[in-house]
Amino acid sequence: MFDTLWKNVTAATMAGEGFGIINNAAIGVTGGKISFIGPENTLPKPAGQLCEYVFDAGGRVATPGLIDCHTHLVYAGSRAHEFEQRLQGVSYEDIARAGGGIASTVKATREASEDQLFDLALLRLRSLFLDGTTTVEVKSGYGLDFESERKILRVATRLRDEAAFRVQRTFLGAHAVPPEFKARADEYVDAVCDMMQKLHAEQLVDTVDAFCENIGFTTQQTRRIFEKAKSLGLPVKLHAEQLSDMQGAQLAAEYGALSADHLEYISEAGVAAMAKAGTVAVLLPGAFYYLREKTLPPVALFRQYGVPMAIATDHNPGTSPVLSPVLMLNMACTLFRMTPEEALAGLTRNAAKALGYDKICGTLETGKAADMALWDIAHPRDLSYAVGHRPCHGIMIAGDWHPQEPE
Ligand code: NIG
Ligand code: FE
């Protein structure tokens, strides 16, 4: 009846309120999907009669596989020297305006080959895997010309096809104005729209993002990018209100965006607009921490308006060189005062919603993909509590088990 059956599981289903814990649970997998989840004593027959392959989870905690819904995983080079500059008091914006920041990673990424970028990204993906991740969103945005953006999106596609992860590929051509378009941002936006069309025709794009900011693109320029995405039937999301309130959240909501991300400087009107549109708030504690930001994202307002909150690593070489989603759980609690339940929902159920994958994954429920992480912990709250202990025992993606240590 089942392809595989897990018994002796402490399941944190993340469906409904709280952690959705089922003690002494069994999880049956058929055709890569969850076909049974419930107390073991409610299985229709004894486990051995239902399936040849019965695994004992040893009472470990199972959660949905973690979903890192905002990363810039594909790039070359390091920005450790800018980290040092910032420690000396130079601001992120000052570094960007002086030609460093995103532009310096663009230079290194343009110079790297597709294979070099793939190897670097695969190593990073490996770290996410060690932390229980099964789905990752990967943005372009360090190429900023057709060939280089194509190279990055091809690497993201190879990660999807060769590394067995679920990968969403996001075109972020509007991440920064490249040097060859200096002071010609509007012309660069035309080029971005043109690139989007061509890359979409090559089936390299799942979603479209932009950096709406005073050191990025104006709302008017972002609107043109969203219009183009809409004409191609591509869903949008937005880096919004990270450093200032540009009213990007309202614009994202107007276009029915999957998510608006960062949001430290969002206004109440922005929160209300997101609530109405069903746009997910993706909060990024890593970037907040590295930039030593003082303004918090308005978690209480998101709760009040019922805006779902996701969290993610925002892995990138500038503002968040972080490869640990589990650390983000802790930071969401300590820095943003989210509860452990909210933090874990932010890396599972709400992260799935931020990618438009909520019918596919994000909770442990029958009919969803059998994407799961198994943890050496006593209770799911432990994931937000301790740091650096690497408690993930293994992950399952579409029913395929990948142990952390070869068994
Ligand atoms: O999400 N804000 C824009 N993008 C990235 C940072 C990119 C960079 O500095 O390289 C972010 O924080
Ligand atoms: Fe980002």
Short mmCIF file of C-alpha atoms and ligand atoms in Angstrom, two decimals:
data_model
loop_
_atom_site.label_atom_id
_atom_site.label_comp_id
_atom_site.label_asym_id
_atom_site.label_seq_id
_atom_site.Cartn_x
_atom_site.Cartn_y
_atom_site.Cartn_z
CA MET A 1 0.00 0.00 0.00
CA PHE A 2 2.88 2.43 0.78
CA ASP A 3 6.25 2.74 -0.99
CA THR A 4 7.80 3.54 2.39
CA LEU A 5 6.43 3.90 5.89
CA TRP A 6 8.00 5.84 8.75
CA LYS A 7 6.95 4.97 12.26
CA ASN A 8 7.89 6.21 15.73
CA VAL A 9 7.88 9.82 14.51
CA THR A 10 7.17 12.98 16.51
CA ALA A 11 5.54 14.91 13.68
CA ALA A 12 5.39 18.72 13.65
CA THR A 13 3.00 19.01 10.73
CA MET A 14 2.90 22.86 10.68
CA ALA A 15 -0.67 22.52 9.37
CA GLY A 16 -3.12 24.74 11.24
CA GLU A 17 -2.28 26.34 14.58
CA GLY A 18 1.06 26.04 16.38
CA PHE A 19 3.44 23.22 15.52
CA GLY A 20 0.60 20.73 14.84
CA ILE A 21 2.33 18.00 16.82
CA ILE A 22 1.34 14.33 16.44
CA ASN A 23 3.13 12.05 18.90
CA ASN A 24 3.88 8.41 17.98
CA ALA A 25 3.05 9.25 14.38
CA ALA A 26 3.39 7.19 11.24
CA ILE A 27 3.99 8.74 7.81
CA GLY A 28 3.20 6.71 4.69
CA VAL A 29 4.66 7.71 1.33
CA THR A 30 3.21 6.74 -2.03
CA GLY A 31 4.46 8.04 -5.39
CA GLY A 32 6.58 10.74 -3.72
CA LYS A 33 3.62 12.12 -1.75
CA ILE A 34 2.37 11.76 1.79
CA SER A 35 -0.48 9.24 1.65
CA PHE A 36 -0.90 8.77 5.40
CA ILE A 37 -0.02 10.85 8.44
CA GLY A 38 -1.50 10.24 11.86
CA PRO A 39 -1.01 8.37 15.12
CA GLU A 40 0.58 5.00 14.45
CA ASN A 41 -2.30 3.21 16.18
CA THR A 42 -4.70 4.58 13.56
CA LEU A 43 -2.92 2.81 10.70
CA PRO A 44 -5.44 0.46 9.08
CA LYS A 45 -3.16 -2.60 9.58
CA PRO A 46 0.10 -3.33 11.42
CA ALA A 47 3.00 -1.50 9.73
CA GLY A 48 4.69 -4.66 8.40
CA GLN A 49 1.58 -5.67 6.47
CA LEU A 50 1.27 -2.27 4.81
CA CYS A 51 4.74 -1.86 3.41
CA GLU A 52 7.96 -3.75 2.80
CA TYR A 53 10.10 -0.73 3.69
CA VAL A 54 9.37 0.36 7.23
CA PHE A 55 11.75 2.86 8.86
CA ASP A 56 11.94 3.57 12.56
CA ALA A 57 12.48 7.30 13.18
CA GLY A 58 13.49 6.58 16.78
CA GLY A 59 11.06 9.17 18.13
CA ARG A 60 12.86 11.97 16.27
CA VAL A 61 11.01 15.14 15.33
CA ALA A 62 9.87 15.39 11.68
CA THR A 63 9.09 18.80 10.21
CA PRO A 64 8.27 19.76 6.65
CA GLY A 65 11.54 20.15 4.73
CA LEU A 66 12.78 23.70 5.25
CA ILE A 67 12.14 26.17 2.42
CA ASP A 68 14.65 28.98 1.92
CA CYS A 69 12.43 31.31 -0.11
CA HIS A 70 14.93 34.16 -0.71
CA THR A 71 18.56 33.54 -1.73
CA HIS A 72 21.14 34.94 -4.13
CA LEU A 73 23.01 31.64 -4.23
CA VAL A 74 24.83 31.96 -7.56
CA TYR A 75 27.79 34.35 -7.59
CA ALA A 76 31.57 34.46 -7.48
CA GLY A 77 33.95 36.43 -5.26
CA SER A 78 33.87 37.58 -1.66
CA ARG A 79 32.94 40.85 0.00
CA ALA A 80 34.81 40.29 3.26
CA HIS A 81 36.76 43.54 2.65
CA GLU A 82 33.46 45.47 2.59
CA PHE A 83 32.51 43.81 5.85
CA GLU A 84 35.71 45.28 7.27
CA GLN A 85 34.91 48.70 5.78
CA ARG A 86 31.49 48.63 7.36
CA LEU A 87 33.10 47.81 10.71
CA GLN A 88 35.09 51.04 10.24
CA GLY A 89 31.80 52.94 9.90
CA VAL A 90 31.33 53.15 6.10
CA SER A 91 27.65 52.53 5.24
CA TYR A 92 26.26 49.92 2.82
CA GLU A 93 24.84 52.73 0.67
CA ASP A 94 28.19 54.61 0.61
CA ILE A 95 30.00 51.46 -0.53
CA ALA A 96 27.37 50.92 -3.26
CA ARG A 97 27.61 54.53 -4.47
CA ALA A 98 31.41 54.26 -4.63
CA GLY A 99 31.11 51.36 -7.11
CA GLY A 100 31.46 48.51 -4.60
CA GLY A 101 28.62 46.43 -3.24
CA ILE A 102 26.53 44.59 -5.80
CA ALA A 103 28.74 45.96 -8.63
CA SER A 104 31.83 44.25 -7.24
CA THR A 105 30.07 40.87 -7.14
CA VAL A 106 28.79 41.50 -10.68
CA LYS A 107 32.38 41.92 -11.88
CA ALA A 108 33.52 38.65 -10.28
CA THR A 109 30.42 36.77 -11.49
CA ARG A 110 30.77 37.98 -15.07
CA GLU A 111 34.37 36.71 -15.08
CA ALA A 112 33.45 33.23 -13.76
CA SER A 113 32.51 30.33 -16.01
CA GLU A 114 29.19 28.52 -15.74
CA ASP A 115 30.93 25.46 -14.30
CA GLN A 116 32.78 27.53 -11.69
CA LEU A 117 29.53 29.15 -10.62
CA PHE A 118 27.82 25.77 -10.48
CA ASP A 119 30.52 24.32 -8.23
CA LEU A 120 30.36 27.31 -5.87
CA ALA A 121 26.56 27.22 -5.71
CA LEU A 122 26.51 23.46 -5.14
CA LEU A 123 28.76 23.85 -2.10
CA ARG A 124 26.39 26.47 -0.71
CA LEU A 125 23.42 24.23 -1.42
CA ARG A 126 25.19 21.49 0.50
CA SER A 127 25.24 23.71 3.61
CA LEU A 128 21.52 24.40 3.26
CA PHE A 129 20.94 20.66 2.94
CA LEU A 130 22.87 20.02 6.17
CA ASP A 131 20.37 22.32 7.86
CA GLY A 132 17.30 20.41 6.65
CA THR A 133 16.45 22.40 3.52
CA THR A 134 14.57 20.73 0.67
CA THR A 135 13.44 23.75 -1.39
CA VAL A 136 15.40 26.86 -2.30
CA GLU A 137 14.68 29.99 -4.27
CA VAL A 138 17.62 31.23 -6.34
CA LYS A 139 17.79 34.73 -7.76
CA SER A 140 19.91 35.97 -10.63
CA GLY A 141 21.02 39.59 -10.39
CA TYR A 142 24.82 39.43 -10.33
CA GLY A 143 25.09 39.30 -14.13
CA LEU A 144 23.11 42.35 -15.28
CA ASP A 145 23.69 41.64 -18.98
CA PHE A 146 21.93 39.02 -21.07
CA GLU A 147 24.74 36.45 -21.27
CA SER A 148 25.66 36.71 -17.58
CA GLU A 149 22.07 36.60 -16.31
CA ARG A 150 21.51 33.60 -18.61
CA LYS A 151 24.61 31.91 -17.19
CA ILE A 152 23.30 32.34 -13.61
CA LEU A 153 19.81 31.07 -14.46
CA ARG A 154 21.32 28.09 -16.28
CA VAL A 155 23.26 27.27 -13.11
CA ALA A 156 20.03 27.52 -11.08
CA THR A 157 18.37 25.17 -13.56
CA ARG A 158 21.24 22.69 -13.23
CA LEU A 159 20.92 22.85 -9.44
CA ARG A 160 17.26 21.92 -9.86
CA ASP A 161 17.95 19.10 -12.30
CA GLU A 162 21.20 17.68 -10.94
CA ALA A 163 20.97 18.24 -7.20
CA ALA A 164 17.42 16.89 -6.69
CA PHE A 165 16.38 19.98 -4.73
CA ARG A 166 13.20 21.87 -5.44
CA VAL A 167 14.47 25.13 -6.94
CA GLN A 168 12.54 28.24 -7.93
CA ARG A 169 14.47 30.43 -10.39
CA THR A 170 13.92 34.16 -10.08
CA PHE A 171 15.07 36.74 -12.62
CA LEU A 172 16.46 39.75 -10.73
CA GLY A 173 17.88 41.73 -13.68
CA ALA A 174 16.76 44.89 -11.84
CA HIS A 175 19.14 44.35 -8.91
CA ALA A 176 21.44 47.29 -9.72
CA VAL A 177 22.29 49.50 -12.68
CA PRO A 178 25.45 48.02 -14.24
CA PRO A 179 28.43 50.34 -14.95
CA GLU A 180 27.83 50.38 -18.72
CA PHE A 181 24.39 51.98 -18.07
CA LYS A 182 25.63 54.44 -15.42
CA ALA A 183 23.17 57.37 -15.11
CA ARG A 184 20.93 55.70 -17.71
CA ALA A 185 18.72 53.64 -15.39
CA ASP A 186 15.61 54.00 -17.57
CA GLU A 187 17.46 52.61 -20.55
CA TYR A 188 18.71 49.75 -18.41
CA VAL A 189 15.10 48.98 -17.43
CA ASP A 190 14.32 48.61 -21.15
CA ALA A 191 17.24 46.18 -21.38
CA VAL A 192 15.92 44.25 -18.36
CA CYS A 193 12.49 43.88 -20.00
CA ASP A 194 14.15 42.65 -23.18
CA MET A 195 16.32 40.16 -21.25
CA MET A 196 13.26 38.92 -19.34
CA GLN A 197 11.44 38.12 -22.58
CA LYS A 198 14.40 36.20 -24.02
CA LEU A 199 15.21 34.30 -20.84
CA HIS A 200 11.55 33.41 -20.41
CA ALA A 201 11.51 32.09 -23.98
CA GLU A 202 14.40 29.80 -23.00
CA GLN A 203 12.32 28.58 -20.03
CA LEU A 204 14.87 29.83 -17.51
CA VAL A 205 12.56 32.01 -15.42
CA ASP A 206 9.89 31.04 -12.88
CA THR A 207 9.39 34.41 -11.18
CA VAL A 208 10.59 38.05 -11.41
CA ASP A 209 12.02 40.26 -8.65
CA ALA A 210 13.44 43.81 -8.46
CA PHE A 211 15.31 45.94 -5.91
CA CYS A 212 13.06 48.95 -5.29
CA GLU A 213 15.25 51.33 -3.31
CA ASN A 214 17.05 54.67 -3.48
CA ILE A 215 20.22 52.77 -4.46
CA GLY A 216 18.16 50.44 -6.69
CA PHE A 217 15.14 51.22 -8.85
CA THR A 218 12.27 53.70 -8.42
CA THR A 219 8.68 52.54 -8.06
CA GLN A 220 8.02 53.81 -11.59
CA GLN A 221 10.87 51.71 -12.99
CA THR A 222 9.75 48.73 -10.91
CA ARG A 223 6.22 49.13 -12.30
CA ARG A 224 7.58 48.79 -15.86
CA ILE A 225 9.33 45.58 -14.88
CA PHE A 226 6.16 44.23 -13.27
CA GLU A 227 4.12 45.16 -16.36
CA LYS A 228 6.51 43.19 -18.53
CA ALA A 229 6.37 40.20 -16.16
CA LYS A 230 2.58 40.37 -16.20
CA SER A 231 2.50 40.37 -19.99
CA LEU A 232 4.59 37.17 -19.92
CA GLY A 233 2.42 35.57 -17.23
CA LEU A 234 5.29 35.52 -14.70
CA PRO A 235 4.56 36.01 -10.98
CA VAL A 236 6.42 38.83 -9.24
CA LYS A 237 7.98 39.57 -5.85
CA LEU A 238 9.95 42.56 -4.59
CA HIS A 239 12.90 43.68 -2.45
CA ALA A 240 10.91 46.44 -0.75
CA GLU A 241 11.43 48.99 2.05
CA GLN A 242 14.83 47.54 3.07
CA LEU A 243 16.54 50.90 3.64
CA SER A 244 13.71 53.41 3.19
CA ASP A 245 9.95 53.54 2.56
CA MET A 246 9.55 53.69 -1.23
CA GLN A 247 5.96 52.33 -1.04
CA GLY A 248 7.20 49.28 -2.87
CA ALA A 249 4.96 47.04 -0.76
CA GLN A 250 1.86 48.81 -2.12
CA LEU A 251 3.17 48.39 -5.66
CA ALA A 252 3.90 44.70 -5.05
CA ALA A 253 0.38 44.25 -3.64
CA GLU A 254 -1.12 46.01 -6.66
CA TYR A 255 0.49 43.39 -8.89
CA GLY A 256 -0.61 40.50 -6.65
CA ALA A 257 3.02 39.75 -5.78
CA LEU A 258 3.81 36.43 -4.15
CA SER A 259 5.93 38.25 -1.57
CA ALA A 260 7.48 41.54 -0.55
CA ASP A 261 10.82 41.04 1.17
CA HIS A 262 12.87 42.83 3.89
CA LEU A 263 10.23 45.45 4.86
CA GLU A 264 11.99 47.12 7.80
CA TYR A 265 10.68 50.53 6.66
CA ILE A 266 7.16 49.51 5.55
CA SER A 267 4.27 51.78 6.60
CA GLU A 268 0.95 50.62 8.01
CA ALA A 269 -0.65 51.41 4.63
CA GLY A 270 1.86 49.04 3.04
CA VAL A 271 0.99 46.29 5.51
CA ALA A 272 -2.74 46.81 4.85
CA ALA A 273 -2.19 46.60 1.08
CA MET A 274 -0.23 43.35 1.47
CA ALA A 275 -2.97 41.86 3.65
CA LYS A 276 -5.59 42.66 1.03
CA ALA A 277 -3.53 41.15 -1.79
CA GLY A 278 -2.46 38.03 0.15
CA THR A 279 1.20 38.96 -0.36
CA VAL A 280 3.60 37.20 2.04
CA ALA A 281 6.03 39.26 4.14
CA VAL A 282 9.48 37.66 3.80
CA LEU A 283 11.62 38.80 6.74
CA LEU A 284 15.39 38.50 6.49
CA PRO A 285 17.11 38.55 9.89
CA GLY A 286 20.55 37.86 8.39
CA ALA A 287 20.60 41.11 6.40
CA PHE A 288 19.15 42.99 9.38
CA TYR A 289 21.94 41.64 11.57
CA TYR A 290 24.85 42.20 9.16
CA LEU A 291 23.77 45.76 8.37
CA ARG A 292 23.27 46.39 12.09
CA GLU A 293 19.87 47.77 11.18
CA LYS A 294 18.04 49.49 14.02
CA THR A 295 14.54 49.68 12.55
CA LEU A 296 12.64 46.42 13.05
CA PRO A 297 10.14 45.01 10.57
CA PRO A 298 6.68 45.63 12.11
CA VAL A 299 5.92 42.08 13.22
CA ALA A 300 3.01 43.22 15.43
CA LEU A 301 1.35 44.93 12.45
CA PHE A 302 1.80 41.85 10.26
CA ARG A 303 0.10 39.81 13.00
CA GLN A 304 -2.68 42.37 13.41
CA TYR A 305 -3.44 42.48 9.66
CA GLY A 306 -3.01 38.72 9.20
CA VAL A 307 -0.10 39.01 6.74
CA PRO A 308 1.71 35.64 6.64
CA MET A 309 5.37 35.98 7.64
CA ALA A 310 8.12 33.90 6.05
CA ILE A 311 11.80 34.02 6.93
CA ALA A 312 14.81 33.20 4.76
CA THR A 313 18.60 33.39 4.73
CA ASP A 314 18.81 36.00 1.92
CA HIS A 315 22.17 34.31 1.31
CA ASN A 316 24.33 36.79 -0.62
CA PRO A 317 27.95 37.96 -0.34
CA GLY A 318 27.09 41.51 0.72
CA THR A 319 24.40 41.76 3.35
CA SER A 320 23.88 38.16 4.46
CA PRO A 321 26.69 35.64 3.88
CA VAL A 322 24.64 33.12 5.87
CA LEU A 323 23.99 29.50 4.94
CA SER A 324 22.05 28.34 7.99
CA PRO A 325 18.25 28.48 7.91
CA VAL A 326 18.25 27.09 11.47
CA LEU A 327 20.24 30.14 12.63
CA MET A 328 17.55 32.29 10.99
CA LEU A 329 14.96 30.62 13.24
CA ASN A 330 16.90 31.79 16.26
CA MET A 331 17.46 35.29 14.87
CA ALA A 332 13.78 35.66 13.94
CA CYS A 333 12.99 35.03 17.60
CA THR A 334 15.82 36.98 19.27
CA LEU A 335 15.93 39.96 16.88
CA PHE A 336 12.34 40.19 15.58
CA ARG A 337 10.59 38.72 18.66
CA MET A 338 8.75 36.13 16.61
CA THR A 339 7.63 33.01 18.46
CA PRO A 340 9.31 29.66 17.69
CA GLU A 341 6.02 28.55 16.06
CA GLU A 342 5.96 31.66 13.86
CA ALA A 343 9.63 31.24 12.96
CA LEU A 344 9.22 27.60 11.91
CA ALA A 345 6.01 28.42 10.00
CA GLY A 346 8.15 31.10 8.32
CA LEU A 347 10.59 28.50 7.00
CA THR A 348 7.89 25.97 6.04
CA ARG A 349 4.21 26.78 5.46
CA ASN A 350 4.55 30.51 4.80
CA ALA A 351 7.76 30.11 2.81
CA ALA A 352 5.88 27.70 0.52
CA LYS A 353 3.20 30.35 0.10
CA ALA A 354 5.87 32.96 -0.69
CA LEU A 355 6.94 30.78 -3.63
CA GLY A 356 3.40 29.89 -4.73
CA TYR A 357 4.20 26.28 -3.73
CA ASP A 358 1.60 26.01 -0.97
CA LYS A 359 -0.30 23.24 -2.80
CA ILE A 360 2.96 21.29 -3.18
CA CYS A 361 4.91 21.51 0.08
CA GLY A 362 5.38 23.41 3.34
CA THR A 363 3.28 21.20 5.65
CA LEU A 364 3.13 17.51 6.47
CA GLU A 365 -0.33 16.63 5.17
CA THR A 366 -1.74 13.91 2.94
CA GLY A 367 -1.53 14.89 -0.71
CA LYS A 368 1.52 17.12 -0.21
CA ALA A 369 4.97 16.13 -1.43
CA ALA A 370 6.86 13.84 0.95
CA ASP A 371 9.41 16.58 1.73
CA MET A 372 10.52 16.24 5.30
CA ALA A 373 13.43 16.91 7.65
CA LEU A 374 14.15 14.60 10.56
CA TRP A 375 15.82 16.18 13.60
CA ASP A 376 17.72 14.96 16.65
CA ILE A 377 15.73 17.14 19.02
CA ALA A 378 13.00 16.55 21.59
CA HIS A 379 10.58 19.29 20.54
CA PRO A 380 10.34 21.60 17.47
CA ARG A 381 10.90 24.67 19.65
CA ASP A 382 14.46 23.39 20.18
CA LEU A 383 15.29 24.42 16.59
CA SER A 384 14.89 28.11 17.47
CA TYR A 385 16.62 27.77 20.81
CA ALA A 386 20.11 26.43 20.20
CA VAL A 387 22.63 27.56 17.60
CA GLY A 388 25.45 25.70 15.85
CA HIS A 389 24.49 22.16 16.79
CA ARG A 390 23.50 20.90 13.32
CA PRO A 391 20.68 18.64 14.58
CA CYS A 392 19.41 17.52 11.17
CA HIS A 393 19.51 13.72 10.86
CA GLY A 394 18.43 13.64 7.22
CA ILE A 395 15.93 14.92 4.70
CA MET A 396 13.40 13.42 2.35
CA ILE A 397 12.58 15.03 -0.97
CA ALA A 398 9.56 13.63 -2.85
CA GLY A 399 9.89 10.45 -0.81
CA ASP A 400 13.63 9.95 -1.44
CA TRP A 401 15.61 9.73 1.79
CA HIS A 402 18.97 11.56 1.99
CA PRO A 403 20.73 10.84 5.30
CA GLN A 404 23.25 13.41 6.56
CA GLU A 405 25.75 10.64 7.28
CA PRO A 406 25.86 7.73 4.82
CA GLU A 407 24.04 4.84 6.56
O1 NIG B 1 18.77 41.13 -0.36
N1 NIG B 1 19.14 44.35 -1.27
C1 NIG B 1 19.50 43.88 -2.33
N2 NIG B 1 19.99 42.67 -2.48
C2 NIG B 1 20.65 41.92 -1.49
C3 NIG B 1 22.02 42.41 -1.24
C4 NIG B 1 22.86 42.26 -2.43
C5 NIG B 1 24.31 42.59 -2.23
O2 NIG B 1 24.68 43.46 -1.44
O3 NIG B 1 25.09 41.94 -2.96
C6 NIG B 1 19.81 41.79 -0.24
O4 NIG B 1 20.11 42.29 0.84
FE FE B 2 17.89 39.69 -1.25
#
